[in-house]
DNA sequence: TTGCCTCGAGATCA
DNA sequence: CTCGAGGCAA
């Protein structure tokens, strides 16, 4: 290693610090104090020193922002604290409902403070700082794991490479939105136009595209920004008491915080904040697609906790979806994995809400009837929740004389088996089962999908070919595929075939919940698969479970229990599972031990009467967190009854049966003793 | 559902 | 070099 003289080392350090300071002034505060030329001169000086003495290059050096060598691929990274999405509200009423739910949960009598902020239209990211230095940037991915885009985030000038504090926390994960301001988007497209290249259709896609560049030099050339909005993992930090103070702290540490963040005293303030933002939306420097409201007090946030994939303490109020008029050209019927026959509208392409829409689902027969829609109609489409296009209504005045009724087929369009519609259900289903190639294809696609077995390289088109050529009838056939069978399929060369076989092999090593989800049992999605896996621990126990056993599982009711039970009664299904295991599919059983270790495992509790400091829903969740089951009525098997004010017959019965009882204060003390309050 | 990036396949040209 | 599949994000 080359020895560096102390004077040069000092100079490099000073330059680094000075440049970072100016960078912050320019990109975060929007208030530069030196001319650009001077900044460039300092930068060149630092670059010269660093190229002479590479050992002086630090992770937080501003020279690291220009982009380095292209990557071969993005590596996966796990989010220790999951990155959740937000529940949506589409009207004032839904927002008021949210406030009611929160107030009821917390049993608050007064009003509740909310932090309001614009929902920037970009890409969510996680930034990890160790001892104050940026060490990793990652995309949200599915919330549990994303991709490592460190090289790309480093190039974003409003992201501090080092926190502006002398006592940084040991570990800090900052979350926020990376977006492209409208000006940057216009600039980018103007350049693309002069070069005769393809234009980006909207700023969000341009931002997402810029972040997916393997060559960070390209990312560096785009004027991306990041606004921080929350924390993830933290170690060695005393958290502030409120969300707004957290943002203030992040601002001091050098992050860009959206200037329109406001704290309101109550939900009415949220409503007026929304109206204000709707008014100024068009004049903002960047696209926003709604408003995010968060309960400002972090202690209350913690008490509210989370539902499956979203916090109970926050909600996104969406702006009204944009609507456009277009023509319904045709309706086709698709057959899904469960045989559901879905009408799909083929539309005259129309630009709405930032994208061109040409397809939209019509869901089912009832929806078609409700809309009173015919082929040839002029219709109003909108993008609901910003993703799924929706047909809102028909413009009857424009109906042509030759408009055609939408007739549901009485036989499956694929396998021609009769369709059936069960009383009380809205879905029409193909009765063909495994005879139906559409159902088989969809089942295989589902099996291969990321949240299931995650077989990379096995996409829709390939599955279609494999089933059509009769190379694969059912999922177990996948593992018998030979390289010679694959080569010669469309867009399948030696390389692709090898890759597919390799990823089929990799996919054999899986987890119980993934496998369970992959089986495609009706009503068993990701969350239910996880609950089942957790509850039973092994496939053998799940297979031999009764309907009653299944009802014990969180979020499994009679209908879901029925489908699961039926699935494992059918020998065909059991055979498939057997052959998959023979083919080498395996997973570690889950020890349901952590359940047993919980303090209230195996107990059944009952709540009665109203408590002063906590809603019924919260009390129930707390008990479940401790491993207890919460039942509605008292019996000899009841472990304990918690009673509040105006407790009636249940308390009486408990006392008669000699079941132990707790009053509110005792209950709260019990929770506190178990670290829940 | 769409738009974007990346990769491999296959066509085209040298 | 161009095209389309696949993967990703909202």
XYZ file of C-alpha atoms (C1' of nucleotides) in Angstrom:
701
model
C 0.000 0.000 0.000
C 1.267 3.442 -0.934
C 1.973 5.685 1.993
C -0.102 8.829 1.940
C 1.377 11.950 3.429
C -0.748 13.369 6.241
C -1.242 16.718 4.540
C -2.843 15.116 1.486
C -4.971 12.896 3.703
C -6.187 15.977 5.557
C -6.941 17.762 2.314
C -8.931 14.835 0.922
C -10.959 14.645 4.119
C -11.648 18.368 4.077
C -12.618 18.336 0.400
C -14.924 15.406 0.982
C -16.691 17.181 3.789
C -16.909 20.487 1.972
C -18.286 18.929 -1.200
C -20.879 16.958 0.750
C -21.930 20.175 2.467
C -22.323 22.031 -0.816
C -24.102 19.074 -2.315
C -26.633 19.191 0.516
C -27.078 22.960 0.111
C -27.672 22.541 -3.600
C -29.809 19.421 -3.833
C -31.648 19.275 -0.520
C -31.938 22.895 0.603
C -32.062 24.186 -2.963
C -29.852 27.026 -1.780
C -26.294 26.830 -3.178
C -23.651 29.073 -1.663
C -20.892 28.610 -4.247
C -20.923 28.793 -8.039
C -21.154 25.516 -9.936
C -17.716 26.094 -11.421
C -16.173 26.278 -7.974
C -17.918 23.058 -6.971
C -16.567 21.358 -10.091
C -13.062 22.596 -9.324
C -13.165 21.135 -5.807
C -14.535 17.891 -7.178
C -11.760 17.591 -9.746
C -9.183 18.238 -7.078
C -10.597 15.437 -4.935
C -10.791 13.111 -7.914
C -7.130 13.769 -8.671
C -6.062 12.979 -5.135
C -8.176 9.851 -4.992
C -6.868 8.484 -8.274
C -3.351 9.069 -7.042
C -4.009 7.484 -3.647
C -6.911 5.045 -4.072
C -6.752 4.199 -0.379
C -8.256 7.628 0.324
C -11.466 6.755 -1.496
C -14.196 6.450 1.139
C -17.746 5.185 0.862
C -19.064 8.667 1.544
C -16.824 10.437 -0.942
C -18.840 12.577 -3.370
C -16.776 11.095 -6.204
C -18.719 7.863 -5.622
C -21.844 9.525 -6.983
C -20.843 9.525 -10.641
C -21.381 5.804 -11.137
C -18.904 2.987 -11.389
C -18.517 -0.277 -13.294
C -21.769 -1.829 -14.541
C -23.136 -4.721 -12.482
C -23.878 -8.159 -13.886
C -27.117 -8.367 -11.948
C -28.931 -7.026 -8.890
C -28.488 -9.173 -5.810
C -31.456 -9.959 -3.591
C -31.574 -8.401 -0.129
C -33.892 -9.297 2.736
C -35.808 -6.574 4.596
C -35.491 -7.351 8.276
C -38.407 -5.043 8.926
C -40.898 -5.751 6.134
C -41.698 -2.922 3.722
C -45.452 -2.764 3.801
C -47.915 -1.080 1.519
C -50.735 1.220 2.591
C -54.443 0.791 2.816
C -56.314 3.134 0.459
C -59.223 5.525 0.931
C -61.045 6.890 -2.089
C -63.433 9.337 -0.403
C -63.908 11.555 2.641
C -66.203 8.905 4.077
C -63.577 6.184 3.818
C -61.108 8.491 5.528
C -63.595 9.181 8.321
C -64.116 5.423 8.654
C -60.377 5.051 9.061
C -60.387 7.650 11.828
C -63.298 5.888 13.516
C -61.503 2.518 13.394
C -58.349 4.006 14.870
C -60.194 5.912 17.598
C -62.243 2.856 18.520
C -59.159 0.619 18.639
C -57.391 3.036 20.957
C -60.580 3.917 22.795
C -59.802 7.616 22.543
C -62.361 10.183 23.526
C -60.594 13.251 22.164
C -59.207 13.974 18.721
C -56.161 12.423 17.166
C -53.145 14.147 15.648
C -52.207 13.121 12.123
C -49.131 13.764 9.997
C -50.158 14.511 6.400
C -47.835 14.245 3.448
C -48.124 14.070 -0.323
C -47.769 10.562 -1.741
C -45.023 10.982 -4.283
C -45.377 8.964 -7.468
C -42.104 7.075 -7.687
C -40.405 3.960 -6.379
C -40.115 3.016 -2.688
C -36.587 2.411 -1.408
C -34.768 1.420 1.731
C -31.407 2.963 2.632
C -29.181 1.407 5.250
C -26.623 3.469 7.195
C -24.056 1.819 9.426
C -22.381 4.197 11.839
C -23.676 7.032 9.729
C -22.399 5.831 6.355
C -24.664 4.687 3.527
C -23.898 1.011 2.990
C -26.890 -0.276 1.069
C -29.857 0.802 -0.999
C -32.634 -1.629 -1.874
C -35.939 -1.751 -3.721
C -39.108 -2.743 -1.909
C -39.640 -5.937 -3.869
C -42.406 -8.020 -2.360
C -41.906 -6.301 0.987
C -39.872 -9.155 2.470
C -36.979 -9.001 0.020
C -35.952 -6.593 -2.694
C -32.938 -5.926 -4.878
C -29.629 -4.335 -4.039
C -29.432 -1.048 -5.933
C -26.704 0.533 -3.816
C -24.644 1.678 -6.806
C -27.657 3.408 -8.279
C -28.863 5.156 -5.129
C -25.360 6.486 -4.469
C -25.683 8.594 -7.609
C -28.743 10.420 -6.277
C -27.589 13.772 -4.992
C -30.299 14.347 -2.413
C -29.341 11.104 -0.652
C -26.675 11.758 1.982
C -23.725 9.377 1.687
C -23.042 10.151 5.311
C -25.390 11.364 8.020
C -24.783 14.930 9.167
C -24.264 14.127 12.803
C -21.348 13.376 15.051
C -23.230 10.677 16.922
C -24.965 8.549 14.312
C -26.936 5.485 15.406
C -25.121 2.199 14.940
C -27.651 1.134 12.346
C -30.333 3.187 10.646
C -32.679 2.213 7.856
C -34.322 5.169 6.164
C -37.229 4.633 3.829
C -38.526 6.967 1.220
C -39.549 7.509 -2.355
C -37.229 7.975 -5.304
C -38.903 9.994 -8.005
C -38.124 12.083 -11.042
C -39.327 15.703 -10.786
C -41.340 16.867 -13.770
C -38.513 19.133 -14.924
C -36.084 16.203 -14.990
C -38.621 14.126 -16.891
C -39.109 16.841 -19.514
C -35.369 17.257 -19.864
C -34.863 13.528 -20.291
C -37.535 13.262 -22.957
C -36.267 16.323 -24.793
C -32.851 14.679 -24.994
C -34.380 11.395 -26.082
C -36.356 13.205 -28.777
C -33.286 14.911 -30.241
C -31.513 11.553 -30.278
C -34.521 9.938 -31.933
C -34.927 7.511 -29.050
C -38.052 6.189 -27.398
C -39.708 8.588 -24.978
C -40.720 7.715 -21.424
C -44.442 7.750 -20.976
C -44.503 9.255 -17.465
C -42.099 10.355 -14.714
C -42.801 7.323 -12.521
C -41.794 4.846 -15.196
C -38.744 6.930 -16.034
C -37.695 6.835 -12.370
C -38.300 3.087 -12.084
C -36.441 2.484 -15.330
C -33.514 4.628 -14.228
C -33.164 2.603 -11.033
C -33.143 -0.680 -12.904
C -30.042 0.228 -14.882
C -27.156 -2.157 -14.323
C -24.880 0.683 -15.382
C -25.066 3.262 -12.608
C -23.517 5.894 -14.910
C -26.869 6.036 -16.682
C -28.677 6.419 -13.360
C -26.269 9.221 -12.457
C -27.289 11.127 -15.578
C -30.954 11.232 -14.510
C -32.075 13.951 -12.100
C -33.605 11.588 -9.573
C -34.491 12.765 -6.072
C -35.381 11.002 -2.895
C -37.684 12.185 -0.143
C -37.421 10.304 3.156
C -40.633 9.403 4.961
C -39.971 6.767 7.601
C -37.543 4.528 9.455
C -37.124 0.785 9.229
C -34.475 -1.015 11.243
C -32.802 1.010 13.943
C -30.103 0.133 16.448
C -28.677 2.586 18.891
C -31.230 5.322 18.392
C -33.675 6.727 20.891
C -36.748 7.222 18.740
C -38.570 10.536 18.904
C -42.129 10.449 20.183
C -43.835 11.435 16.985
C -43.604 10.830 13.279
C -43.153 14.531 12.582
C -40.187 14.665 14.974
C -38.685 11.685 13.179
C -38.909 13.598 9.906
C -37.355 16.617 11.593
C -34.479 14.450 12.767
C -33.998 13.052 9.272
C -34.002 16.578 7.897
C -31.240 17.550 10.304
C -29.243 14.526 9.272
C -29.310 15.717 5.677
C -32.335 14.063 4.076
C -34.755 15.776 1.794
C -38.172 15.889 3.441
C -41.132 16.913 1.353
C -41.861 20.571 2.180
C -45.617 20.027 2.266
C -45.654 17.736 5.297
C -48.059 19.072 7.918
C -49.392 17.940 11.259
C -53.119 18.399 11.832
C -54.888 18.368 15.165
C -57.652 16.035 14.011
C -59.238 14.258 11.077
C -61.015 17.437 9.920
C -57.591 18.950 9.388
C -56.807 15.970 7.144
C -59.847 16.707 5.038
C -58.912 20.335 4.505
C -55.280 19.383 3.867
C -56.536 17.104 1.111
C -58.565 19.888 -0.511
C -55.611 22.240 -0.335
C -53.311 19.716 -2.003
C -55.835 18.954 -4.739
C -55.777 22.671 -5.544
C -52.018 23.019 -5.760
C -51.322 19.560 -7.164
C -50.711 20.795 -10.703
C -48.202 23.418 -9.572
C -46.048 20.985 -7.609
C -42.618 20.165 -9.041
C -43.380 16.450 -9.061
C -46.248 14.049 -9.630
C -48.185 12.909 -6.583
C -50.929 10.311 -6.621
C -52.540 11.001 -3.285
C -52.058 11.960 0.344
C -50.693 9.792 3.134
C -52.075 10.227 6.647
C -50.252 8.750 9.624
C -51.158 8.728 13.289
C -48.477 11.122 14.488
C -47.800 9.581 17.900
C -45.388 6.651 17.583
C -46.565 5.004 20.788
C -50.106 4.953 19.440
C -48.764 3.647 16.109
C -47.185 0.771 17.948
C -50.412 -0.004 19.778
C -52.320 -0.008 16.518
C -49.875 -2.418 14.885
C -50.446 -4.054 11.525
C -52.862 -6.125 9.521
C -51.554 -8.608 6.958
C -49.609 -6.198 4.766
C -50.385 -2.683 5.940
C -50.161 -0.637 9.124
C -53.416 0.160 10.920
C -52.076 3.613 11.726
C -51.742 4.974 8.188
C -53.849 5.316 5.080
C -53.374 6.699 1.586
C -56.119 8.967 0.301
C -56.087 8.564 -3.461
C -56.925 11.368 -5.847
C -59.963 10.729 -8.013
C -58.968 8.481 -10.883
C -58.799 10.082 -14.298
C -61.486 8.964 -16.701
C -61.578 8.688 -20.477
C -64.049 7.648 -23.124
C -63.333 4.785 -25.480
C -64.931 1.990 -27.483
C -65.619 -1.596 -26.400
C -64.447 -3.525 -29.437
C -64.879 -7.095 -28.251
C -65.383 -9.272 -25.195
C -63.391 -12.452 -24.744
C -63.747 -15.124 -22.082
C -60.732 -16.339 -20.152
C -60.586 -19.477 -18.031
C -58.584 -19.253 -14.819
C -56.885 -21.747 -12.537
C -60.062 -22.558 -10.648
C -62.071 -22.682 -13.845
C -63.546 -19.235 -13.347
C -64.755 -17.876 -16.673
C -63.928 -14.170 -16.797
C -65.128 -11.745 -19.448
C -62.349 -9.442 -20.649
C -63.059 -6.220 -22.515
C -60.898 -5.421 -25.549
C -60.915 -1.671 -25.844
C -59.882 0.874 -28.417
C -56.559 1.945 -26.831
C -56.914 5.127 -24.816
C -54.401 7.138 -22.759
C -55.677 7.430 -19.207
C -53.866 8.123 -15.956
C -50.420 7.967 -17.505
C -50.727 4.750 -19.518
C -52.452 3.382 -22.579
C -55.295 1.072 -21.643
C -56.560 -1.511 -24.105
C -57.790 -4.308 -21.830
C -60.031 -4.363 -18.781
C -61.702 -7.142 -16.857
C -65.478 -7.173 -16.640
C -65.201 -9.547 -13.646
C -68.409 -11.628 -13.990
C -71.967 -11.893 -15.214
C -73.358 -9.662 -12.480
C -70.947 -6.877 -13.339
C -71.870 -7.096 -17.022
C -75.526 -6.893 -16.049
C -74.941 -4.008 -13.660
C -73.194 -1.998 -16.361
C -75.787 -3.009 -18.952
C -72.932 -3.097 -21.398
C -72.912 -4.309 -25.021
C -70.171 -4.898 -27.566
C -69.840 -1.741 -29.646
C -70.726 0.535 -26.752
C -68.891 3.706 -25.915
C -67.655 3.342 -22.365
C -65.980 5.388 -19.641
C -62.774 3.810 -18.319
C -60.629 4.807 -15.389
C -57.610 3.464 -13.586
C -58.778 2.497 -10.114
C -56.251 2.371 -7.317
C -53.825 3.477 -9.997
C -53.298 0.026 -11.429
C -56.352 -1.894 -12.557
C -58.378 -0.313 -15.357
C -62.096 -0.291 -14.739
C -65.104 0.219 -16.931
C -67.170 2.730 -15.005
C -70.236 3.096 -17.142
C -71.764 3.050 -20.598
C -72.571 6.174 -22.609
C -76.014 5.032 -23.710
C -76.600 7.951 -26.087
C -73.740 6.707 -28.198
C -74.903 3.092 -28.468
C -74.882 2.033 -32.126
C -77.915 0.212 -33.526
C -75.867 -2.922 -34.137
C -74.577 -3.135 -30.533
C -74.343 -6.803 -29.544
C -75.343 -8.407 -26.220
C -72.581 -10.006 -24.171
C -73.598 -13.635 -23.979
C -71.897 -15.863 -21.457
C -70.904 -19.180 -23.017
C -72.667 -22.259 -21.656
C -69.628 -24.358 -22.478
C -65.991 -23.686 -21.628
C -64.404 -21.825 -24.553
C -61.302 -24.021 -24.170
C -62.364 -27.576 -23.274
C -66.087 -27.305 -24.088
C -67.166 -28.844 -20.812
C -70.399 -27.328 -19.541
C -70.003 -24.294 -17.291
C -71.811 -24.025 -13.990
C -72.683 -21.300 -11.582
C -73.149 -22.286 -7.970
C -76.155 -20.748 -6.241
C -75.106 -17.640 -4.343
C -71.765 -17.264 -6.136
C -71.074 -14.657 -8.786
C -68.475 -16.744 -10.607
C -69.235 -18.959 -13.573
C -66.950 -21.975 -13.696
C -65.793 -24.491 -16.270
C -66.625 -27.966 -14.938
C -63.789 -29.610 -16.843
C -61.296 -29.689 -14.005
C -58.035 -31.256 -15.137
C -59.526 -32.095 -18.521
C -59.439 -28.383 -19.255
C -56.093 -27.325 -20.697
C -56.704 -23.733 -19.622
C -57.089 -24.777 -15.991
C -54.015 -26.982 -16.227
C -51.979 -24.168 -17.779
C -53.040 -21.715 -15.121
C -52.298 -24.204 -12.362
C -48.780 -24.695 -13.721
C -48.212 -20.956 -14.116
C -49.353 -20.503 -10.541
C -47.057 -23.285 -9.347
C -44.080 -21.676 -11.091
C -44.825 -18.134 -9.943
C -42.503 -16.201 -7.686
C -44.599 -16.403 -4.551
C -45.022 -20.139 -5.101
C -42.115 -22.301 -6.272
C -40.351 -19.372 -7.926
C -39.206 -21.189 -11.059
C -37.312 -18.520 -12.951
C -37.580 -18.654 -16.712
C -40.868 -20.579 -16.730
C -43.193 -17.883 -17.970
C -46.664 -17.893 -19.471
C -45.633 -18.466 -23.079
C -43.438 -21.403 -22.205
C -46.148 -23.068 -20.121
C -48.570 -22.656 -23.036
C -46.127 -24.408 -25.340
C -45.299 -27.180 -22.881
C -48.966 -28.014 -22.320
C -49.946 -27.657 -25.985
C -47.120 -29.961 -27.063
C -48.161 -32.384 -24.329
C -44.722 -32.300 -22.765
C -46.295 -31.365 -19.443
C -49.734 -32.328 -18.177
C -49.378 -31.540 -14.540
C -46.835 -29.853 -12.311
C -44.949 -33.036 -11.505
C -44.057 -33.458 -15.215
C -41.988 -30.282 -15.024
C -39.251 -32.137 -13.183
C -39.067 -34.813 -15.872
C -38.310 -32.395 -18.691
C -35.188 -33.142 -20.718
C -32.990 -30.635 -22.446
C -33.725 -32.171 -25.881
C -37.462 -31.691 -25.342
C -37.010 -28.023 -24.592
C -34.649 -27.118 -27.375
C -36.671 -26.547 -30.471
C -39.548 -24.887 -28.666
C -40.120 -21.301 -29.713
C -37.481 -18.909 -28.414
C -35.741 -21.786 -26.677
C -32.087 -22.268 -27.461
C -29.567 -24.354 -25.625
C -28.806 -21.574 -23.152
C -32.415 -20.950 -22.206
C -33.086 -24.677 -21.871
C -30.111 -25.106 -19.566
C -31.159 -22.125 -17.498
C -34.686 -23.496 -17.121
C -33.518 -26.938 -16.033
C -31.162 -25.327 -13.550
C -33.891 -23.160 -12.036
C -36.283 -26.140 -11.913
C -33.638 -27.920 -9.916
C -33.083 -24.956 -7.606
C -36.805 -24.626 -7.021
C -36.991 -28.108 -5.505
C -35.549 -26.672 -2.349
C -38.451 -24.696 -0.985
C -40.380 -23.870 2.170
C -43.592 -25.343 3.512
C -45.678 -22.180 3.024
C -44.401 -21.710 -0.530
C -45.220 -25.299 -1.421
C -48.653 -25.073 0.158
C -49.411 -21.907 -1.766
C -48.079 -23.505 -4.975
C -50.599 -26.347 -4.721
C -53.281 -23.828 -5.642
C -55.889 -24.912 -3.096
C -58.951 -22.734 -3.498
C -59.048 -19.785 -1.089
C -55.515 -20.539 0.081
C -53.405 -17.519 -0.831
C -50.064 -16.445 0.502
C -51.307 -15.422 3.943
C -53.464 -18.495 4.549
C -50.661 -20.777 3.372
C -48.392 -19.143 5.932
C -50.941 -19.530 8.738
C -51.529 -23.179 7.860
C -47.829 -23.945 7.688
C -47.223 -22.229 10.987
C -50.123 -23.969 12.661
C -49.511 -27.528 11.481
C -45.771 -27.437 10.953
C -45.761 -30.414 8.582
C -47.691 -31.593 5.562
C -48.503 -34.911 7.214
C -50.330 -33.181 10.065
C -52.149 -30.860 7.683
C -53.246 -33.782 5.463
C -54.722 -35.678 8.360
C -56.459 -32.670 9.901
C -60.222 -32.533 10.295
C -62.439 -29.584 9.429
C -62.569 -28.759 13.124
C -58.756 -28.735 13.338
C -58.656 -26.366 10.381
C -61.104 -23.955 11.988
C -58.552 -23.453 14.756
C -56.188 -21.782 12.304
C -56.153 -17.980 12.282
C -58.292 -16.553 9.478
C -59.698 -19.934 8.428
C -63.486 -20.080 8.467
C -65.890 -22.857 7.496
C -65.648 -22.197 3.742
C -61.874 -22.144 3.569
C -61.704 -25.152 5.909
C -64.035 -27.011 3.575
C -61.882 -26.357 0.487
C -58.691 -27.369 2.257
C -60.220 -30.515 3.671
C -61.693 -31.477 0.310
C -58.344 -30.921 -1.413
C -56.553 -33.380 0.829
C -59.377 -35.938 0.546
C -58.838 -36.290 -3.197
C -56.416 -39.067 -4.070
C -55.385 -37.283 -7.305
C -54.048 -34.416 -5.263
C -52.272 -36.697 -2.818
C -50.684 -38.546 -5.749
C -49.398 -35.305 -7.235
C -47.865 -34.339 -3.898
C -46.280 -37.774 -3.572
C -44.740 -37.579 -7.036
C -43.458 -34.065 -6.431
C -41.684 -35.266 -3.333
C -40.310 -38.228 -5.267
C -39.017 -35.794 -7.875
C -37.000 -34.153 -5.117
C -39.197 -31.295 -3.943
C -38.438 -30.838 -0.262
C -38.701 -28.335 2.567
C -37.893 -28.223 6.238
C -40.831 -28.820 8.559
C -41.677 -25.908 10.774
C -41.532 -26.496 14.490
C -44.636 -24.837 15.815
C -42.616 -24.356 18.964
C -42.706 -20.571 19.137
C -46.452 -20.881 19.594
C -46.041 -23.245 22.499
C -43.537 -20.972 24.118
C -45.998 -18.095 24.275
C -47.261 -17.371 27.793
C -50.940 -17.996 27.049
C -50.564 -20.922 24.626
C -53.389 -23.380 24.842
C -55.619 -21.032 26.822
C -59.001 -19.696 25.800
C -59.947 -16.206 26.933
C -63.216 -14.341 26.749
C -63.779 -10.585 26.651
C -66.895 -8.954 28.034
C -68.047 -5.423 28.718
C -66.336 -2.244 27.553
C -62.900 -1.139 28.698
C -61.870 2.491 29.100
C -58.396 2.470 27.623
C -58.542 -0.091 24.859
C -60.963 -1.215 22.174
C -62.254 -4.769 22.006
C -60.289 -5.392 18.791
C -56.993 -4.373 20.333
C -57.590 -6.455 23.467
C -58.321 -9.460 21.284
C -55.169 -9.016 19.240
C -53.009 -8.607 22.354
C -54.344 -11.870 23.753
C -53.694 -13.618 20.452
C -50.157 -12.236 20.420
C -49.634 -13.987 23.725
C -50.860 -17.243 22.224
C -54.398 -17.321 23.613
C -57.511 -18.090 21.654
C -60.285 -15.555 22.101
C -63.770 -17.040 22.245
C -67.177 -15.400 22.273
C -68.803 -17.360 25.073
C -67.847 -18.730 28.456
C -67.662 -22.439 29.167
C -65.920 -24.705 31.651
C -62.960 -24.775 29.258
C -62.504 -21.008 29.401
C -59.193 -20.067 31.002
C -59.994 -16.511 31.935
C -62.581 -13.774 31.442
C -61.594 -10.114 31.102
C -64.419 -7.809 32.093
C -64.961 -4.106 31.563
C -67.803 -1.779 32.444
C -71.379 -3.077 32.082
C -70.270 -6.695 31.945
C -73.331 -8.922 32.079
C -74.172 -12.580 31.776
C -70.724 -13.743 30.693
C -69.139 -12.473 33.879
C -71.911 -14.056 35.940
C -71.429 -17.359 34.194
C -67.677 -17.232 34.693
C -68.107 -16.723 38.374
C -70.645 -19.547 38.549
C -68.243 -21.916 36.769
C -65.337 -20.763 38.888
C -63.415 -19.442 35.853
C -60.815 -16.865 36.846
C -61.579 -13.253 35.946
C -59.521 -10.083 35.428
C -60.709 -6.497 35.590
C -59.327 -3.867 33.235
C -56.483 -2.768 35.494
C -55.419 -6.361 36.119
C -55.618 -7.117 32.410
C -53.432 -4.110 31.530
C -50.960 -5.126 34.211
C -50.807 -8.611 32.690
C -50.109 -7.130 29.235
C -47.455 -4.824 30.633
C -45.817 -7.727 32.443
C -45.603 -9.486 29.083
C -44.076 -6.446 27.407
C -47.055 -5.546 25.252
C -47.777 -2.036 26.448
C -52.764 -3.838 -16.316
C -48.869 -1.355 -18.368
C -44.168 0.200 -19.148
C -39.456 -0.427 -18.498
C -34.961 -3.021 -18.509
C -32.367 -7.108 -19.527
C -31.318 -11.265 -21.788
C -31.297 -14.826 -25.262
C -32.722 -16.240 -29.875
C -32.700 -15.771 -34.477
C -32.081 -12.894 -38.547
C -28.922 -10.198 -41.149
C -24.728 -8.678 -42.727
C -19.820 -8.856 -43.322
C -29.350 -5.792 -34.750
C -34.223 -6.571 -33.616
C -37.742 -8.979 -31.299
C -40.106 -10.972 -27.618
C -40.120 -13.299 -23.104
C -39.489 -12.670 -18.375
C -39.134 -10.038 -14.198
C -40.182 -6.026 -11.653
C -42.838 -2.091 -9.772
C -47.050 0.510 -8.939
